[in-house]
């Protein structure tokens, strides 16, 4: 066992760990980057990129299926070749992963260690069974893993998570998706559009990151038309069959449904990869779940020279947040004890469904009641959306009654991923609803729908005087 002495040890070479490494190096620190799995990041291997590749295939299939409504007829049977779909997903995914791996391999050998890292003591890590690392500061950037509730364990290889889907070489015929967070909705709708018979089971009735009850209800209806959407249904038993899985779930109306699927895709949330770090060997203060108590502004755990970034801290499991946090953690680890707070960007969260879902700025659930007005637009009669036959959606924008500032927005609707950026930038710049309305809106565009919602907010502000 050899011992390496460094200023900063970064655990995890993912989307948080890589910027942490680079930032600490840029500060002049000696840094070692430790990876216990494979290089390539969750985002590129089993997350953002392959999911969007599957969605892109689904969009192609959907465009063909609705072409007739425009008078465009695709004669003959439309055939979705599952082998080819999954081949492209994996081929393009591997290309993205290749770019990441190349960039990691350009990091000097002496700065990289392969092996699982665990704490032996404060500042002392054991990596695999080959190296001890003595570090002045440590960045924990170990990411997260899907949670598979106990009741599904009996399904053996018939219970799958997102990682497994992207390894499929063909599309199955029938799948149950458990969970209606971002991953469950995106993969559920994509598989459904690719001809898989999909049942999405929502134990708590949630729809992605939405918290505004009116938008949640609207979205639930919309997605209920896209696939079998069993809202507020609880799976009571899961049994492995010879070539499938039997689920028994109780619907909201009390009816017990018994159904058989090829696979059960569990998308029931993700848990930070903390358990394997042996944090009990350190003086870090841990909460009831064994998570280090940390400051979300500096990412520092207590008063220790330990920083926790990305999915590992369990707060904002998004790529750009992981990258920002990684960079900040790397700087603070290198400069310790001169730590500074991370300058957070405006919150933005997008679900790549159709219609899309977005939450920007403050969530409805987090704004003090009576402090804001709600501007609304329904996209069903919105000009450009209707032209494109994508006129489905409901948007709420939240505007502070006193400052008239745009506080946040929640919605489902066309081009949500793009409109979310306009709104996030406006929120971050502390713009008032009046300033946003003073800016250019072209015609005819989906953004005119946003303008309708903002004008509605202005009208409601006038009524509050
Ligand atoms: C299906 C899916 C779709 C997604 N889509 C989006 C999206 O569209 N947009 C978006 O913003 N976000 C999306 N995300 C979330 C995004 O991928 C994550 O937030 C981001 O990848 C987290 O980066 P990270 O560095 O924290 O973790 P990771 O990239 O997972 O890196 C953690 C690394 O730590 C290593 N590690 C763990 N424990 C140890 C240890 N003890 N010792 C050594 N190494 C260790 C792991 O092997 C891993 O390489 C998606 C996620 C999933 C699963």
XYZ file of C-alpha atoms and ligand atoms in Angstrom:
518
model
C 0.000 0.000 0.000
C 1.570 3.299 -1.036
C 0.688 6.690 0.443
C 0.062 9.811 -1.622
C 0.089 13.311 -0.056
C -2.036 15.968 -1.778
C -3.701 19.287 -1.060
C -7.060 18.144 -2.443
C -8.572 14.695 -3.050
C -11.660 14.612 -5.258
C -13.777 11.454 -4.941
C -15.717 10.759 -8.147
C -14.802 11.715 -11.727
C -18.320 12.723 -12.753
C -19.934 16.013 -13.753
C -19.157 17.526 -10.340
C -15.808 15.848 -9.709
C -14.203 16.859 -13.014
C -14.797 20.612 -12.584
C -13.766 20.262 -8.925
C -10.462 18.743 -10.027
C -9.877 21.427 -12.678
C -10.813 24.298 -10.371
C -8.553 23.085 -7.568
C -5.686 22.640 -10.051
C -6.251 26.163 -11.382
C -5.818 27.394 -7.796
C -2.355 25.837 -7.797
C -3.218 22.893 -5.514
C -1.882 19.378 -5.878
C -4.963 17.277 -6.620
C -5.825 13.633 -7.046
C -9.033 12.566 -8.817
C -10.345 9.197 -7.621
C -12.834 7.136 -9.628
C -14.273 3.875 -8.346
C -16.326 2.957 -11.411
C -15.761 3.775 -15.061
C -14.955 7.139 -16.577
C -17.654 8.810 -18.657
C -20.110 10.373 -16.135
C -23.698 9.436 -15.308
C -24.967 12.212 -17.602
C -23.283 10.834 -20.721
C -23.525 7.109 -19.926
C -26.951 6.549 -18.387
C -28.520 9.967 -17.843
C -29.144 13.174 -19.792
C -27.723 12.092 -23.135
C -29.054 8.546 -23.728
C -32.473 9.587 -22.401
C -32.610 12.435 -24.911
C -31.489 10.058 -27.670
C -34.384 7.731 -26.858
C -36.735 10.732 -26.775
C -35.451 11.876 -30.182
C -36.368 8.486 -31.680
C -39.785 8.712 -30.016
C -40.320 12.191 -31.486
C -39.560 10.843 -34.966
C -42.170 8.100 -34.497
C -44.690 10.578 -33.120
C -44.226 13.002 -36.038
C -45.042 10.208 -38.467
C -48.069 9.091 -36.454
C -49.665 12.541 -36.513
C -48.725 13.498 -40.074
C -52.180 12.514 -41.388
C -53.740 15.370 -39.413
C -51.862 17.725 -41.777
C -53.055 15.824 -44.848
C -49.706 14.093 -45.147
C -50.224 10.358 -45.455
C -47.496 7.849 -44.926
C -48.855 4.893 -46.873
C -48.158 1.410 -45.676
C -47.345 0.252 -42.196
C -45.099 2.437 -40.062
C -42.477 0.102 -38.654
C -40.411 0.909 -35.594
C -37.326 -1.291 -35.573
C -36.423 -1.688 -31.916
C -32.956 -3.025 -32.757
C -32.154 0.018 -34.857
C -33.627 2.434 -32.319
C -31.501 1.028 -29.509
C -28.467 0.696 -31.778
C -28.544 4.434 -32.504
C -29.143 5.292 -28.849
C -26.115 3.242 -27.791
C -23.909 4.308 -30.708
C -24.477 8.040 -30.157
C -24.293 7.593 -26.381
C -20.926 5.855 -26.764
C -19.723 8.771 -28.862
C -20.594 11.257 -26.090
C -19.022 9.001 -23.470
C -15.915 8.764 -25.658
C -15.460 12.548 -25.578
C -15.663 12.564 -21.786
C -13.288 9.619 -21.416
C -10.790 11.312 -23.762
C -10.891 14.477 -21.673
C -10.358 12.511 -18.447
C -7.464 10.611 -19.974
C -5.756 13.886 -20.815
C -5.432 14.456 -17.056
C -1.872 13.453 -16.058
C -1.583 9.839 -14.809
C -0.106 10.951 -11.492
C -3.292 12.972 -10.762
C -5.626 10.009 -11.297
C -6.411 7.013 -9.118
C -8.761 4.166 -9.966
C -10.497 2.436 -7.082
C -13.265 2.822 -4.547
C -12.437 5.498 -1.969
C -13.425 5.308 1.689
C -12.441 7.328 4.734
C -10.062 5.753 7.235
C -9.843 8.968 9.245
C -10.263 12.728 8.749
C -8.254 13.571 5.630
C -7.140 9.958 5.133
C -8.659 7.878 2.348
C -8.053 4.323 1.300
C -8.418 3.789 -2.444
C -9.020 0.176 -3.466
C -6.423 -1.970 -1.743
C -3.472 -0.196 -3.268
C -3.228 3.443 -2.125
C -3.730 5.642 0.911
C -4.360 9.303 0.201
C -3.548 11.915 2.838
C -5.351 15.100 1.799
C -5.564 18.552 3.316
C -9.117 18.854 1.872
C -11.550 16.395 0.323
C -14.322 16.947 -2.242
C -17.043 14.283 -2.132
C -18.551 14.130 -5.635
C -19.755 10.548 -5.646
C -23.080 11.090 -7.458
C -26.275 9.132 -6.818
C -27.868 5.772 -7.630
C -31.453 4.737 -8.345
C -33.464 3.513 -5.364
C -35.218 0.172 -5.859
C -37.792 -0.325 -3.093
C -37.621 -3.693 -1.340
C -40.883 -4.997 -2.835
C -39.362 -5.084 -6.335
C -36.265 -7.086 -5.389
C -38.138 -10.364 -5.966
C -38.444 -9.474 -9.668
C -34.771 -10.292 -10.293
C -33.717 -9.311 -13.817
C -37.274 -8.161 -14.624
C -36.857 -5.044 -12.507
C -34.753 -2.482 -14.349
C -33.509 1.078 -13.837
C -32.499 3.745 -16.333
C -28.991 2.278 -16.670
C -30.445 -1.033 -17.927
C -32.800 0.569 -20.471
C -29.879 2.056 -22.368
C -28.253 -1.373 -22.636
C -31.336 -2.928 -24.258
C -30.690 -4.220 -27.770
C -34.393 -4.259 -28.633
C -37.599 -2.706 -27.332
C -39.819 -4.857 -25.103
C -43.559 -5.171 -25.745
C -44.936 -4.098 -22.373
C -43.397 -2.139 -19.506
C -44.581 -0.763 -16.174
C -42.848 2.422 -15.079
C -42.962 3.054 -11.343
C -42.503 6.728 -10.512
C -43.515 9.962 -12.187
C -40.497 12.095 -11.487
C -38.487 13.434 -14.402
C -36.933 10.086 -15.350
C -40.172 8.059 -15.155
C -42.094 10.552 -17.293
C -39.388 11.008 -19.919
C -38.668 7.309 -20.380
C -42.323 6.301 -20.025
C -43.498 8.630 -22.770
C -40.562 7.822 -25.053
C -41.122 4.071 -24.781
C -44.845 4.540 -25.320
C -44.265 6.557 -28.499
C -41.925 3.846 -29.713
C -44.754 1.336 -29.582
C -44.149 -0.181 -26.147
C -47.350 -0.678 -24.134
C -46.592 1.503 -21.115
C -48.327 1.833 -17.749
C -46.936 4.575 -15.554
C -47.714 4.168 -11.872
C -47.578 7.297 -9.738
C -47.658 6.309 -6.076
C -47.945 9.883 -4.789
C -49.733 11.397 -7.760
C -46.907 13.797 -8.529
C -46.041 14.930 -12.043
C -42.331 15.678 -12.468
C -41.144 18.682 -10.449
C -44.538 20.488 -10.546
C -46.025 21.798 -7.289
C -48.802 24.127 -8.557
C -52.034 22.115 -8.066
C -53.733 23.485 -11.215
C -50.735 22.664 -13.403
C -50.331 19.242 -11.800
C -53.990 18.407 -12.538
C -53.712 19.638 -16.121
C -50.473 17.723 -16.738
C -51.913 14.561 -15.225
C -54.797 14.708 -17.708
C -52.459 15.392 -20.632
C -50.132 12.516 -19.847
C -53.108 10.297 -19.041
C -53.971 10.558 -22.732
C -50.420 9.744 -23.800
C -50.134 6.464 -21.882
C -51.874 4.549 -19.127
C -51.272 6.874 -16.188
C -52.226 5.305 -12.890
C -52.181 8.274 -10.569
C -52.025 7.758 -6.796
C -51.841 4.007 -7.265
C -49.888 1.828 -4.881
C -48.182 -1.397 -5.930
C -49.194 -4.086 -3.433
C -47.215 -7.018 -4.778
C -44.592 -7.786 -7.394
C -43.974 -11.362 -8.499
C -41.355 -12.734 -10.886
C -42.847 -14.902 -13.655
C -40.877 -17.134 -15.979
C -40.608 -14.469 -18.667
C -42.018 -11.361 -17.055
C -43.323 -9.708 -13.915
C -46.781 -9.590 -12.356
C -47.761 -6.405 -10.544
C -50.796 -6.004 -8.394
C -51.593 -2.345 -7.719
C -54.499 -0.563 -6.097
C -55.842 2.402 -8.007
C -57.033 5.646 -6.459
C -60.663 4.446 -6.859
C -59.888 1.330 -4.784
C -59.881 -1.106 -7.699
C -57.155 -3.748 -7.530
C -55.440 -4.205 -10.912
C -53.483 -7.324 -11.775
C -51.239 -7.014 -14.826
C -48.239 -8.728 -16.389
C -45.274 -6.875 -17.917
C -42.016 -7.765 -19.626
C -40.161 -5.357 -17.350
C -40.823 -3.082 -14.410
C -38.784 0.101 -14.801
C -38.321 1.607 -11.354
C -37.786 5.364 -11.426
C -38.643 5.974 -7.801
C -35.920 8.461 -6.977
C -32.176 8.505 -6.527
C -30.069 8.294 -3.376
C -26.657 9.970 -2.867
C -23.714 7.527 -3.026
C -22.601 8.102 0.539
C -22.979 4.729 2.260
C -19.725 3.272 0.891
C -17.583 6.184 2.092
C -17.367 5.008 5.728
C -18.045 8.539 6.975
C -18.402 7.140 10.501
C -14.581 7.011 10.536
C -14.488 10.822 10.364
C -15.509 13.586 12.738
C -18.157 14.816 10.258
C -21.578 15.488 11.740
C -24.075 13.127 10.066
C -27.859 13.479 9.921
C -30.374 10.669 10.515
C -29.802 9.310 7.003
C -26.033 9.245 7.413
C -25.649 12.338 5.228
C -22.988 14.896 6.205
C -24.510 18.111 7.498
C -23.247 20.767 5.096
C -23.706 24.403 4.129
C -25.515 24.622 0.742
C -23.792 27.957 0.014
C -20.159 26.935 0.554
C -20.774 23.163 0.224
C -18.601 22.721 3.321
C -19.424 19.930 5.757
C -19.491 21.529 9.213
C -16.167 23.203 9.977
C -14.149 20.428 8.327
C -12.094 20.733 5.125
C -14.620 18.492 3.371
C -16.915 19.683 0.576
C -19.833 17.852 -0.980
C -20.964 18.606 -4.520
C -23.384 17.377 -7.186
C -25.873 14.554 -6.719
C -23.844 13.401 -3.700
C -25.405 16.122 -1.532
C -28.906 15.111 -2.659
C -30.158 18.686 -3.114
C -30.377 19.620 -6.819
C -29.783 16.554 -8.947
C -29.159 18.391 -12.212
C -26.184 18.513 -14.511
C -25.526 22.255 -14.480
C -25.897 22.393 -10.698
C -23.413 19.518 -10.320
C -20.921 21.364 -12.531
C -21.355 24.670 -10.653
C -21.113 22.985 -7.272
C -18.088 20.952 -8.334
C -16.241 24.075 -9.448
C -17.100 25.918 -6.207
C -16.154 22.924 -4.055
C -12.821 22.584 -5.884
C -11.989 26.269 -5.315
C -13.000 26.164 -1.657
C -11.106 22.915 -1.052
C -7.946 24.443 -2.542
C -8.299 27.755 -0.698
C -9.419 26.285 2.625
C -9.985 27.854 5.159
C -10.807 30.897 2.968
C -14.114 29.504 1.686
C -16.635 31.586 -0.258
C -20.317 31.112 -1.008
C -21.368 29.793 -4.407
C -23.208 32.384 -6.474
C -26.228 30.307 -7.510
C -27.978 30.803 -10.832
C -31.763 31.058 -11.074
C -33.351 27.660 -10.483
C -34.417 25.923 -13.696
C -35.755 22.435 -14.148
C -36.996 20.954 -17.420
C -38.687 17.669 -18.240
C -38.192 16.647 -21.870
C -41.680 15.276 -22.364
C -44.169 16.443 -24.995
C -45.622 18.805 -23.971
C -42.584 19.757 -21.963
C -42.685 20.557 -18.271
C -40.687 23.334 -16.630
C -40.249 24.945 -13.247
C -38.291 28.196 -13.098
C -37.348 30.427 -10.189
C -39.295 29.774 -7.011
C -41.687 26.849 -7.018
C -45.344 27.604 -6.336
C -45.073 25.595 -3.104
C -42.208 27.778 -1.858
C -43.733 31.252 -2.352
C -45.488 32.872 0.586
C -49.243 32.728 0.031
C -50.849 36.108 -0.846
C -47.489 37.649 -1.780
C -47.957 37.118 -5.528
C -50.401 37.074 -8.422
C -50.664 34.252 -10.928
C -50.602 35.113 -14.630
C -52.049 32.319 -16.712
C -52.056 31.188 -20.317
C -53.699 28.139 -21.784
C -51.884 27.051 -24.943
C -54.901 25.331 -26.484
C -55.805 28.473 -28.476
C -52.287 29.857 -28.769
C -51.668 30.719 -32.419
C -48.335 29.167 -33.325
C -48.875 26.183 -31.050
C -52.118 25.456 -32.871
C -50.468 25.878 -36.281
C -48.073 23.116 -35.329
C -50.773 20.977 -33.705
C -48.893 21.252 -30.436
C -51.550 23.365 -28.718
C -51.568 21.615 -25.373
C -50.409 23.328 -22.211
C -51.107 25.499 -19.206
C -48.663 28.022 -17.759
C -48.633 29.957 -14.500
C -46.179 32.793 -13.922
C -45.798 34.148 -10.383
C -45.285 37.897 -9.950
C -44.595 39.590 -6.620
C -47.423 41.965 -5.684
C -45.162 44.648 -4.261
C -41.999 44.657 -6.377
C -43.777 43.404 -9.566
C -40.754 41.141 -10.042
C -41.052 37.827 -11.794
C -40.623 35.297 -9.006
C -41.123 31.990 -10.772
C -43.236 29.908 -13.124
C -44.535 26.380 -13.513
C -46.080 24.929 -16.618
C -46.473 22.237 -19.161
C -46.569 23.292 -22.785
C -44.867 23.472 -26.166
C -41.205 24.525 -26.352
C -41.014 24.582 -22.559
C -37.262 23.930 -22.615
C -36.663 27.180 -24.540
C -39.190 29.412 -22.791
C -37.757 28.161 -19.485
C -34.471 29.818 -20.397
C -36.063 33.190 -21.178
C -37.820 33.091 -17.830
C -34.810 31.840 -15.862
C -32.656 34.633 -17.276
C -35.367 37.180 -16.421
C -35.686 35.841 -12.868
C -31.921 35.900 -12.386
C -31.782 39.503 -13.601
C -34.548 40.417 -11.116
C -36.680 41.776 -13.955
C -40.150 43.105 -13.294
C -43.065 41.823 -15.335
C -43.226 45.271 -16.981
C -39.587 45.130 -18.133
C -40.074 41.662 -19.602
C -43.179 42.857 -21.451
C -41.196 45.796 -22.844
C -38.925 43.384 -24.688
C -39.332 42.006 -28.215
C -41.829 39.275 -29.025
C -41.846 38.111 -32.639
C -44.991 36.881 -34.396
C -46.147 34.159 -34.652
C -44.197 32.299 -31.970
C -44.995 30.169 -28.939
C -43.405 32.879 -26.756
C -46.497 35.004 -27.442
C -48.193 32.591 -25.058
C -45.746 33.662 -22.378
C -46.644 37.273 -23.146
C -50.319 36.478 -22.604
C -49.499 35.031 -19.173
C -47.417 38.102 -18.264
C -50.206 40.461 -19.408
C -52.654 38.468 -17.322
C -50.376 38.972 -14.316
C -50.267 42.741 -14.970
C -54.071 42.846 -15.123
C -54.273 40.991 -11.826
C -51.716 43.327 -10.245
C -53.971 46.237 -11.203
C -56.853 44.584 -9.340
C -54.781 44.290 -6.154
C -54.345 48.074 -5.853
C -31.959 9.049 -16.734
C -31.397 10.380 -16.273
C -31.640 11.506 -17.040
C -31.118 12.733 -16.644
N -31.376 13.818 -17.417
C -30.918 15.020 -17.045
C -31.154 16.161 -17.843
O -31.798 16.078 -18.900
N -30.676 17.363 -17.435
C -29.974 17.489 -16.264
O -29.568 18.607 -15.914
N -29.705 16.412 -15.476
C -30.156 15.186 -15.853
N -29.861 14.090 -15.083
C -29.105 14.284 -13.830
C -27.587 14.381 -14.063
O -27.189 13.311 -14.881
C -26.865 14.331 -12.719
O -27.346 15.381 -11.902
C -25.358 14.492 -12.861
O -24.866 13.535 -13.746
C -24.684 14.315 -11.490
O -23.288 14.412 -11.616
P -22.355 13.934 -10.398
O -20.968 14.331 -10.721
O -22.937 14.361 -9.120
O -22.455 12.334 -10.422
P -21.791 11.295 -11.443
O -21.630 11.835 -12.801
O -22.588 10.048 -11.267
O -20.337 11.057 -10.855
C -20.098 10.385 -9.651
C -18.885 9.491 -9.816
O -18.425 9.083 -8.528
C -17.979 7.744 -8.616
N -17.982 7.195 -7.254
C -19.053 6.963 -6.455
N -18.650 6.531 -5.233
C -17.294 6.480 -5.279
C -16.299 6.117 -4.328
N -16.612 5.764 -3.069
N -14.995 6.157 -4.713
C -14.648 6.555 -5.968
N -15.544 6.932 -6.894
C -16.858 6.898 -6.560
C -18.977 7.097 -9.556
O -18.452 5.915 -10.123
C -19.187 8.216 -10.592
O -18.318 8.102 -11.685
C -30.350 12.843 -15.458
C -30.080 11.691 -14.698
C -30.583 10.480 -15.100
C -30.263 9.262 -14.271
